[in-house]
GROMACS .gro file of C-alpha atoms in nm:
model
  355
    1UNK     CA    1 -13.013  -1.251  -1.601
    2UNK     CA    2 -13.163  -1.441  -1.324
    3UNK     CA    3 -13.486  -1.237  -1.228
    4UNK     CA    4 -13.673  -1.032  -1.462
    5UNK     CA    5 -13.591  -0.734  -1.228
    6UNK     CA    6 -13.349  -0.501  -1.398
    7UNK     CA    7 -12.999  -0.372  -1.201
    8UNK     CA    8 -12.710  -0.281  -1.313
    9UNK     CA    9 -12.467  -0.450  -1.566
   10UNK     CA   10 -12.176  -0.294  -1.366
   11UNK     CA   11 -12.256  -0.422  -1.103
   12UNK     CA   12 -12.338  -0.797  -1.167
   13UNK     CA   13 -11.985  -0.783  -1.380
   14UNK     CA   14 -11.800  -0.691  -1.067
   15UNK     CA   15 -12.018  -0.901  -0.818
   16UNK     CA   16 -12.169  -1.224  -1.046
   17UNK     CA   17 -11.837  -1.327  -1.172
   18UNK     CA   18 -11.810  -1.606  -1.427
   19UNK     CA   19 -11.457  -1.778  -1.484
   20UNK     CA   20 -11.403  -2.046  -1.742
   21UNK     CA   21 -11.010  -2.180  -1.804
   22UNK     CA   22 -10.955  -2.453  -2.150
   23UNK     CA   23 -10.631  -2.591  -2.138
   24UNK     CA   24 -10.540  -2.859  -2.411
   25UNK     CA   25 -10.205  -3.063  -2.498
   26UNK     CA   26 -10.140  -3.232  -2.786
   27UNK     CA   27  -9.866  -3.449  -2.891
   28UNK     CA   28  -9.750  -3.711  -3.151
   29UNK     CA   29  -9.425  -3.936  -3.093
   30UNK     CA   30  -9.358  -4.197  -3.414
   31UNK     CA   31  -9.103  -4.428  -3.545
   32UNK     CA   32  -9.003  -4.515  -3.868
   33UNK     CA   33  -8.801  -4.893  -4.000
   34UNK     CA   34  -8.697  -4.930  -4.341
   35UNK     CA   35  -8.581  -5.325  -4.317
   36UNK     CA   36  -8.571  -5.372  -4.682
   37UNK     CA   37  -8.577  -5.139  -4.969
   38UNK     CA   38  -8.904  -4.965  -5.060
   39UNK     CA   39  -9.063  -5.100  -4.708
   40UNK     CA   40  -9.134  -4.865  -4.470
   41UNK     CA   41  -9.286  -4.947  -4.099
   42UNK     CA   42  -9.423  -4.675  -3.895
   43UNK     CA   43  -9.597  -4.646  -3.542
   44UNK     CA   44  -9.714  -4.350  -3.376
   45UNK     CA   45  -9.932  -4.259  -3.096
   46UNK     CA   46 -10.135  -3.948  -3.052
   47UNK     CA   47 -10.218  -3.837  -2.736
   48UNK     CA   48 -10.488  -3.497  -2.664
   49UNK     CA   49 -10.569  -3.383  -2.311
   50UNK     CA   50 -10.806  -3.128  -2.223
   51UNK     CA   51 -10.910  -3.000  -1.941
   52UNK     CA   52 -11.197  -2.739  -1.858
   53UNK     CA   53 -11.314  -2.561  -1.500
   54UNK     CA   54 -11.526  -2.296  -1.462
   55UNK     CA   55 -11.642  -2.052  -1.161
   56UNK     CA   56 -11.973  -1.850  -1.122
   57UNK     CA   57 -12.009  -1.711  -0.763
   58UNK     CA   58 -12.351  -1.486  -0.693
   59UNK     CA   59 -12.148  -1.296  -0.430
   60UNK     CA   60 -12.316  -1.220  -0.056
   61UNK     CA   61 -12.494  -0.940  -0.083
   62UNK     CA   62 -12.500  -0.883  -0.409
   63UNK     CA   63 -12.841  -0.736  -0.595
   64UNK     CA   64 -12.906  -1.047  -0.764
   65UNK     CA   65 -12.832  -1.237  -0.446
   66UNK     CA   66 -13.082  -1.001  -0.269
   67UNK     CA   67 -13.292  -1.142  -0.578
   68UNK     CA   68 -13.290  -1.504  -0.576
   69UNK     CA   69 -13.049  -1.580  -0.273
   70UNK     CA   70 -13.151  -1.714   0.026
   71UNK     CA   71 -13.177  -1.462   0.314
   72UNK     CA   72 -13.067  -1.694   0.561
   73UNK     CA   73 -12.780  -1.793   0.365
   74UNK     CA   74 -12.619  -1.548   0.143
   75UNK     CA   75 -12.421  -1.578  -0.167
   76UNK     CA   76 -12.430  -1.900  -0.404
   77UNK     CA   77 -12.092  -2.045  -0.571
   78UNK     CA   78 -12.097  -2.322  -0.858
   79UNK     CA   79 -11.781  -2.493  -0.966
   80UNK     CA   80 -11.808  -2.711  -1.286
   81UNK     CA   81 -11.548  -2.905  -1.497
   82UNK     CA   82 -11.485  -3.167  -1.713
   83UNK     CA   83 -11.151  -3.383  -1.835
   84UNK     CA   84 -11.118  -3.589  -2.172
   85UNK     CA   85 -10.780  -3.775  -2.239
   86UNK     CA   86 -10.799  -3.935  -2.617
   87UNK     CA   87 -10.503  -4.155  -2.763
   88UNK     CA   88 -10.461  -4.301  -3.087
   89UNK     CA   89 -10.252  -4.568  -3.172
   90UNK     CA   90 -10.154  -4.678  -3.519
   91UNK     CA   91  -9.939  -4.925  -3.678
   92UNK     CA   92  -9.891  -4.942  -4.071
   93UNK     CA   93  -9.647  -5.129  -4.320
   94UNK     CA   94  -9.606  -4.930  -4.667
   95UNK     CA   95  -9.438  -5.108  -4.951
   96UNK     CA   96  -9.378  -4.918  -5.303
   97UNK     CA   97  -9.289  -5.089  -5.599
   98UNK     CA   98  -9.192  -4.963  -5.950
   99UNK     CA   99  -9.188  -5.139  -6.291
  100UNK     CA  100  -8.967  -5.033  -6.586
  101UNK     CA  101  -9.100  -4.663  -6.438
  102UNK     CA  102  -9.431  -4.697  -6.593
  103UNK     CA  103  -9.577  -4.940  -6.396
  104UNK     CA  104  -9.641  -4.776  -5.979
  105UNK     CA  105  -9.821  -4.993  -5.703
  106UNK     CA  106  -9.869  -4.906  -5.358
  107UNK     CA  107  -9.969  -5.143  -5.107
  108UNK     CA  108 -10.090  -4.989  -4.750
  109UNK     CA  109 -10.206  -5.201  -4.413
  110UNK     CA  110 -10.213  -5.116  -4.108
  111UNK     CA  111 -10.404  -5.141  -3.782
  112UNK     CA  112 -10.538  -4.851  -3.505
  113UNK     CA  113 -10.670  -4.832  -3.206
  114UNK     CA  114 -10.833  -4.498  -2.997
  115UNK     CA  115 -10.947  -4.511  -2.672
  116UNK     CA  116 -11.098  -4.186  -2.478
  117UNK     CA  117 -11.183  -4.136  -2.096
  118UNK     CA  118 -11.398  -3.857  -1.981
  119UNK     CA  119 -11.518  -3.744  -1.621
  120UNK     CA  120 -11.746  -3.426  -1.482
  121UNK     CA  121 -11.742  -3.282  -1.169
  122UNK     CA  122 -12.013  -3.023  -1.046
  123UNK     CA  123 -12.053  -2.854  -0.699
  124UNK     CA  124 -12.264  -2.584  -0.585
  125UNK     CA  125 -12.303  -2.438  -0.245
  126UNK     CA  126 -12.431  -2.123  -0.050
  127UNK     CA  127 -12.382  -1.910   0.264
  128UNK     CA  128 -12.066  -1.768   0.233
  129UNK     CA  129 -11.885  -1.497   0.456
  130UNK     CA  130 -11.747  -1.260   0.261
  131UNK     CA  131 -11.720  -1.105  -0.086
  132UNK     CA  132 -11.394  -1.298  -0.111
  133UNK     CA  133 -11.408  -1.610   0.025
  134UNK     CA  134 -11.526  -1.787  -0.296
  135UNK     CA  135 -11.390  -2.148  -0.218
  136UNK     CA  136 -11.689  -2.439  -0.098
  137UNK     CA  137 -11.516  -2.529   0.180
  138UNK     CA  138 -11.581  -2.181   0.306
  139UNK     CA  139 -11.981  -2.241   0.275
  140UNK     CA  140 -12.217  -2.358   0.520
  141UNK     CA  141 -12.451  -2.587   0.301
  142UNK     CA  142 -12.394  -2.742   0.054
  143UNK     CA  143 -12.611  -2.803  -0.228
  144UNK     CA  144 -12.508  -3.008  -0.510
  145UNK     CA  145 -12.215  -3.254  -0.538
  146UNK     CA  146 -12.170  -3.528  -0.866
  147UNK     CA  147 -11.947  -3.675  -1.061
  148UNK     CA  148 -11.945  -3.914  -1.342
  149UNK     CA  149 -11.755  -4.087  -1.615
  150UNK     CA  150 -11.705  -4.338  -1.932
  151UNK     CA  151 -11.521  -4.400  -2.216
  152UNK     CA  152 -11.560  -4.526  -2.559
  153UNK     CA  153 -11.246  -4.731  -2.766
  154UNK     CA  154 -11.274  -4.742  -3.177
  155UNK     CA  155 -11.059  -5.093  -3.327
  156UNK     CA  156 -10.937  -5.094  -3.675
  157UNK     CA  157 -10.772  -5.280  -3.933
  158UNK     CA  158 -10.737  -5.148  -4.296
  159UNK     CA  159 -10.587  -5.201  -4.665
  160UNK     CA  160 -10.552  -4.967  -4.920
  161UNK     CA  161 -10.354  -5.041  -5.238
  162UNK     CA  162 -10.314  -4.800  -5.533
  163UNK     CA  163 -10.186  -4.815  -5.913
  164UNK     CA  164 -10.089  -4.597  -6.194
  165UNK     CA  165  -9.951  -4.648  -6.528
  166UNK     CA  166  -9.728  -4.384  -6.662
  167UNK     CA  167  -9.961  -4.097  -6.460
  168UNK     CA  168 -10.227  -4.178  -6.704
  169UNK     CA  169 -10.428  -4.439  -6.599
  170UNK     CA  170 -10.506  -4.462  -6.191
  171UNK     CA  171 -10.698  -4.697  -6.018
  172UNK     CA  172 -10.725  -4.771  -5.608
  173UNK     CA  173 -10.917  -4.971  -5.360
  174UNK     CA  174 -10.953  -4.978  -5.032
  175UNK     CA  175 -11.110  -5.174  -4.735
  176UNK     CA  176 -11.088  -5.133  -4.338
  177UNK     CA  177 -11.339  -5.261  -4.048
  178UNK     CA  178 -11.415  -5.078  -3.776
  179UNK     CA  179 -11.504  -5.207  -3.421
  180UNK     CA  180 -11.717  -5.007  -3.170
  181UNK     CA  181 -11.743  -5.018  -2.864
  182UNK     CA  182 -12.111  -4.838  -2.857
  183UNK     CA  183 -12.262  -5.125  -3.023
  184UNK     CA  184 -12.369  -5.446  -2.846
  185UNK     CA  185 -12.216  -5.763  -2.929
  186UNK     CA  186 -12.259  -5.880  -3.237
  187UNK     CA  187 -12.281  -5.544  -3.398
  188UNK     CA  188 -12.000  -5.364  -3.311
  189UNK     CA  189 -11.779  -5.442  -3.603
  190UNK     CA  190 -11.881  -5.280  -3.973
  191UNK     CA  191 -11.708  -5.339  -4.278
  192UNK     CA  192 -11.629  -5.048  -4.557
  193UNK     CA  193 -11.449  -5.013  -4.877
  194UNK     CA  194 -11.407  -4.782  -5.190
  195UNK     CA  195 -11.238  -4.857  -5.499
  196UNK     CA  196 -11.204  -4.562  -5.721
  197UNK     CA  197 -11.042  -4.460  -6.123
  198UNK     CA  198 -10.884  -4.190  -6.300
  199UNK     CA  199 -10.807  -4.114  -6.672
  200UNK     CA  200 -10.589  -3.809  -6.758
  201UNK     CA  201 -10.674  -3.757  -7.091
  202UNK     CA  202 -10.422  -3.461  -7.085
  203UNK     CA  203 -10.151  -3.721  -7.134
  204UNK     CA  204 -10.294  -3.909  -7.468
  205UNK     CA  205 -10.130  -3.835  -7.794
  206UNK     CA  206 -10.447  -3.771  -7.931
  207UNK     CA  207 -10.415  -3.435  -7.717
  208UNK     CA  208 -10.046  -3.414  -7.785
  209UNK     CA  209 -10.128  -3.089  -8.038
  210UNK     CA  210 -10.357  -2.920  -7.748
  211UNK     CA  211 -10.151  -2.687  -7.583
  212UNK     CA  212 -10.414  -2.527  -7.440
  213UNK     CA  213 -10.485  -2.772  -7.234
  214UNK     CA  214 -10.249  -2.875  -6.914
  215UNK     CA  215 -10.505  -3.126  -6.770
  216UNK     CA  216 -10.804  -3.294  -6.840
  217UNK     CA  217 -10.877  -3.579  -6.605
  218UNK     CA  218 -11.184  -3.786  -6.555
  219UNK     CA  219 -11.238  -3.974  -6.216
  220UNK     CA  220 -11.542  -4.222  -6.055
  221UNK     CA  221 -11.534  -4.346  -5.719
  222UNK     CA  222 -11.773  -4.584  -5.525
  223UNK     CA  223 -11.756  -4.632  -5.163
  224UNK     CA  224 -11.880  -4.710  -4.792
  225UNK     CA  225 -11.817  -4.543  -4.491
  226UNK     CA  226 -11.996  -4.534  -4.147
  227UNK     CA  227 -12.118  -4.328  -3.873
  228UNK     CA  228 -12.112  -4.419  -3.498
  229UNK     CA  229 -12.175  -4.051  -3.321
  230UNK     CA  230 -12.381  -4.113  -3.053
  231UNK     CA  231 -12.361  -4.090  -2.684
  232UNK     CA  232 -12.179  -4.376  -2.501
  233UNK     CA  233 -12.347  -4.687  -2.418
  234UNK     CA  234 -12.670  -4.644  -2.622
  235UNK     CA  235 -12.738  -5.006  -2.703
  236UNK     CA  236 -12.734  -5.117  -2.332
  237UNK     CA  237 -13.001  -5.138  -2.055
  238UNK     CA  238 -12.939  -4.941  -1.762
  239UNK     CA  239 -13.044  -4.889  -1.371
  240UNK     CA  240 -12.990  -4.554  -1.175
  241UNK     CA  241 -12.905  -4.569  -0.836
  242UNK     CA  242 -13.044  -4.232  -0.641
  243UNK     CA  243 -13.277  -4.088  -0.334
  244UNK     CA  244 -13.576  -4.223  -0.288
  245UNK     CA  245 -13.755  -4.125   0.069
  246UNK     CA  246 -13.420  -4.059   0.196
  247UNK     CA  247 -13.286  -4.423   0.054
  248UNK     CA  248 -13.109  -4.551  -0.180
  249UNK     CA  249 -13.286  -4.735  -0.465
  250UNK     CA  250 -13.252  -4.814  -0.795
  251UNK     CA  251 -13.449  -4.743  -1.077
  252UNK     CA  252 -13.474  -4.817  -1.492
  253UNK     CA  253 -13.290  -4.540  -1.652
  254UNK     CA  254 -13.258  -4.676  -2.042
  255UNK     CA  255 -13.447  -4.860  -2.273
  256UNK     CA  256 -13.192  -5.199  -2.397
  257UNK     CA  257 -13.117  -5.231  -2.802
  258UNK     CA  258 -12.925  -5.488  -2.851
  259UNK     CA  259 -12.984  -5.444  -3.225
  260UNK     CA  260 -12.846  -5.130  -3.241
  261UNK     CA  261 -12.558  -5.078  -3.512
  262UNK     CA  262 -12.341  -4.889  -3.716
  263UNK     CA  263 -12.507  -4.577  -3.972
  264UNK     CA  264 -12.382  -4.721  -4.308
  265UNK     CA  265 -12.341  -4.437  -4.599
  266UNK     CA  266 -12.274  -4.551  -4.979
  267UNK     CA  267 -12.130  -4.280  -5.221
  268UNK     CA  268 -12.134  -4.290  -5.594
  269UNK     CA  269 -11.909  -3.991  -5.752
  270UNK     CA  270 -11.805  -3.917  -6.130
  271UNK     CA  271 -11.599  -3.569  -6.216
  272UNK     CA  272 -11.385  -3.421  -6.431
  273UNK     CA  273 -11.108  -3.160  -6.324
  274UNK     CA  274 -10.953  -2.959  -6.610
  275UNK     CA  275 -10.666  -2.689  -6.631
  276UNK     CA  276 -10.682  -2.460  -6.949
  277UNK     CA  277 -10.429  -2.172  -7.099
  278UNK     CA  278 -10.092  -2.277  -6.859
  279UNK     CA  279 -10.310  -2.337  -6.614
  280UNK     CA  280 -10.494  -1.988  -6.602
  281UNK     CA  281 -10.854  -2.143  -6.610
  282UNK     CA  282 -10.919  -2.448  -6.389
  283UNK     CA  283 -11.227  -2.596  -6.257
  284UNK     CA  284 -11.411  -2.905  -6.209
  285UNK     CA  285 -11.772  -3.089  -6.228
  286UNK     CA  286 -11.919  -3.341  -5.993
  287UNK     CA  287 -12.190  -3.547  -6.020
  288UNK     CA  288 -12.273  -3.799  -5.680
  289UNK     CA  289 -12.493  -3.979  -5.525
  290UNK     CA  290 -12.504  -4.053  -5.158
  291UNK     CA  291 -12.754  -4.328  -4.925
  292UNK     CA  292 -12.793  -4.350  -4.605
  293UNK     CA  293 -12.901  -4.611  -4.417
  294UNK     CA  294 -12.972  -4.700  -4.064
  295UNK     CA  295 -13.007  -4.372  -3.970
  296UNK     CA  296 -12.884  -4.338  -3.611
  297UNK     CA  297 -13.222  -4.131  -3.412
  298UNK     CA  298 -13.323  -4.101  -3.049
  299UNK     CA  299 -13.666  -4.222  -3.109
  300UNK     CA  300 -13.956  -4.165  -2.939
  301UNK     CA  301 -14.189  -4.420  -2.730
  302UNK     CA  302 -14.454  -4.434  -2.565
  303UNK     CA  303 -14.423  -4.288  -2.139
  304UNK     CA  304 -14.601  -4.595  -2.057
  305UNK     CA  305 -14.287  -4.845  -2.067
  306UNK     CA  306 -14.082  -4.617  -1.833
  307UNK     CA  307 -13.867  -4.413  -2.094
  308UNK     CA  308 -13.953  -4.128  -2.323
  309UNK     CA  309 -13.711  -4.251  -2.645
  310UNK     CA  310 -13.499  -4.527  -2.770
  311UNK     CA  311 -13.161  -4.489  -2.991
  312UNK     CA  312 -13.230  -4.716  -3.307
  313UNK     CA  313 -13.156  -4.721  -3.661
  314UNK     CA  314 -13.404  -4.586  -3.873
  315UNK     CA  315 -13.480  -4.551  -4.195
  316UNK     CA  316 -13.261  -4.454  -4.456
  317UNK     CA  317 -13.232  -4.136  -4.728
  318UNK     CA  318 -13.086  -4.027  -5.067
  319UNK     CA  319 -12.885  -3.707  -5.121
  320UNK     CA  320 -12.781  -3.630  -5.490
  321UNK     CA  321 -12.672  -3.350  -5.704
  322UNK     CA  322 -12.436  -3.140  -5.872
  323UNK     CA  323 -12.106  -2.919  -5.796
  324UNK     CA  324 -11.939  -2.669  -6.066
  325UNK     CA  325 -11.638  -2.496  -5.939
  326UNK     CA  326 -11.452  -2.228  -6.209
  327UNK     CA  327 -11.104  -2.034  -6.125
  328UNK     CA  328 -10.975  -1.784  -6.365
  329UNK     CA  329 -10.673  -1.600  -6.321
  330UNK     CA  330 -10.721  -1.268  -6.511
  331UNK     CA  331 -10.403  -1.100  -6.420
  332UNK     CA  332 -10.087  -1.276  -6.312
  333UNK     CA  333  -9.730  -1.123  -6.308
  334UNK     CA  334  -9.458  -1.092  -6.058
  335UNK     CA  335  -9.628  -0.839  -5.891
  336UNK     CA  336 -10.006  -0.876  -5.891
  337UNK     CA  337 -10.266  -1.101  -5.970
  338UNK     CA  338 -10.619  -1.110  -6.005
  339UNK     CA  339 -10.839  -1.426  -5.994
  340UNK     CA  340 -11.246  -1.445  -6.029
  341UNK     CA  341 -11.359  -1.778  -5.834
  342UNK     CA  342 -11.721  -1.910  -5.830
  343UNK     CA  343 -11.897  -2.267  -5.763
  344UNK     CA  344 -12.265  -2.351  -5.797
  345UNK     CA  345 -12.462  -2.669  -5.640
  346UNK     CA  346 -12.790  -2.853  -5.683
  347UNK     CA  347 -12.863  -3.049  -5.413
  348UNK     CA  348 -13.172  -3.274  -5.359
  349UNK     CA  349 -13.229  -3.490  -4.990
  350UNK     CA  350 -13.510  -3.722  -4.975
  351UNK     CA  351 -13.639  -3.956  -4.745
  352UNK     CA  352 -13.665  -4.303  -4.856
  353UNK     CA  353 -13.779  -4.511  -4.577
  354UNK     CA  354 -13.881  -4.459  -4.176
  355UNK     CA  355 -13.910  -4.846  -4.015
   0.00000   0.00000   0.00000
């Protein structure tokens, strides 16, 4: 509601229409070459297009055009919208290879690339004619007309290899870097791995006599992984062109970090997954620790320079705790079954550092 002036909710639904159309495609073409045996090839491309519009005419003579219309030109139409077309391109070779079948290593590499495109439109005009003439060609002044755009593009190479001896014993590492382009030069790229273990103890013969007990694994994991969510184009210094006494100027619109980089998170886990009486009772413990630092903030600075904040990394925090998850099937037949689920979590975030 426009006006603090009450009227009717009929009415504004019949004569303040609001329209708003989403329309998205998605799609995913790949192909797959097996030159040699236990090689595999693959490249796809992903492609996602959406589109949004929207509508909101105050029609003529309307009550809340009698409101907050203009007398001298009645009725006020606003069309909005907005496009994003995202593709993602990936390339990977996959080779599997098998020792005396207790020996199983998989080797993964592969490269991808995503690019996105994004533009806005936004008009807004009043005086119109008629209740139904709703298009802003049919106004007599307009009001508002802009339209922007940008894009961002995401380069990657990675590895990942994996091994496992007789299901028992597991171990994996992996390692990709990541190039952005919202990060100056110089800092765009970041580097990340993980390397991670596994122990199913189920499998031992020292276990061999438990029947009870249909797994019982133990796993650790340490790795890096990063963050770059932020508006386009934050490291960069900008100029606005606009009005100015009926010119054209230009004026500074945004503060310049080339220092600016990529949110780096490191993640220590440890757990232990179990299944119990075929499988009836399952659950699992985790213990982790996560840091994060270079926290990516919109910071702010003093008026005085010409800007009110400044994207840069800062500071850094901990997050640790605890996760208990328990299944238990109570009842399970043909016909029914009857399972009692729970999970508890300590959690603990701290602050380490502001710079």
């Amino acid at each position: 509601n426009y006006t603090t002036q009450g009227f009717s909710v009929l009415e504004a639904i019949k004569n303040n229409p609001e329209i708003k159309h989403t329309v998205n495609s998605l799609g995913n073409v790949y192909a797959i070459l097996k030159p040699i045996k236990n090689l595999q090839l693959k490249s796809s491309i992903g492609l996602n297009f959406t589109t949004y519009n929207r509508e909101s005419f105050i029609k003529p003579g309307s009550i809340l055009d009698q409101y907050v219309g203009d007398p001298a030109a009645q009725g006020d139409k606003t069309d909005n919208g907005r496009n994003t077309f995202n593709y993602v391109w990936s390339n990977t070779a996959q080779y599997d290879w098998a020792i005396n079948k207790d020996h199983s290593i998989n080797f993964l590499a592969g490269q991808e690339f995503t690019k996105e495109r994004f533009n806005t439109y936004f008009l807004e005009s009043k005086g119109y004619p008629f209740f139904d003439l709703s298009t802003q060609d049919n106004s007599s002044t307009p009001l508002k007309a802009s339209t922007s755009k940008e894009d961002w593009t995401l380069a990657s190479i990675f590895f990942r290899t994996a091994y496992n001896y007789k299901q028992k014993y597991f171990i994996d590492g992996s390692f990709r870097r990541d190039g952005s382009s919202r990060f100056g030069p110089g800092q765009r790229n970041g580097n990340f791995y993980s390397v991670g273990a596994a122990w199913d103890l189920s499998k031992e013969s020292f276990l061999a006599n438990a029947a009870f007990i249909n797994q019982l694994k133990l796993r650790a994991s340490i790795g890096t992984s990063g963050n770059f969510q932020l508006p386009n184009y934050p490291w960069q210094g900008f100029y606005k062109y606009g009005p100015y006494n009926n010119q054209l100027a230009s004026y500074p619109n945004q503060y310049v970090n080339n220092q600016l980089t990529w949110e780096k998170q490191t993640a220590l886990t440890a757990g232990l997954d179990f299944a119990l009486f075929n499988t009836a009772l399952t659950g699992s413990f985790d213990i982790y620790s996560q840091k994060r630092d270079g926290l990516l903030q919109n910071v702010p600075i003093s008026p005085t320079v010409g800007f009110s904040s400044i994207a840069k990394n800062l500071g850094a925090l901990t997050n640790k705790g605890i996760e208990i998850a328990l299944s238990y099937d109570a009842i399970r037949t043909t016909e029914y079954k009857l399972n009692f689920f729970g999970n508890v979590s300590f959690n603990r975030n701290r602050v380490t550092k502001i710079t």
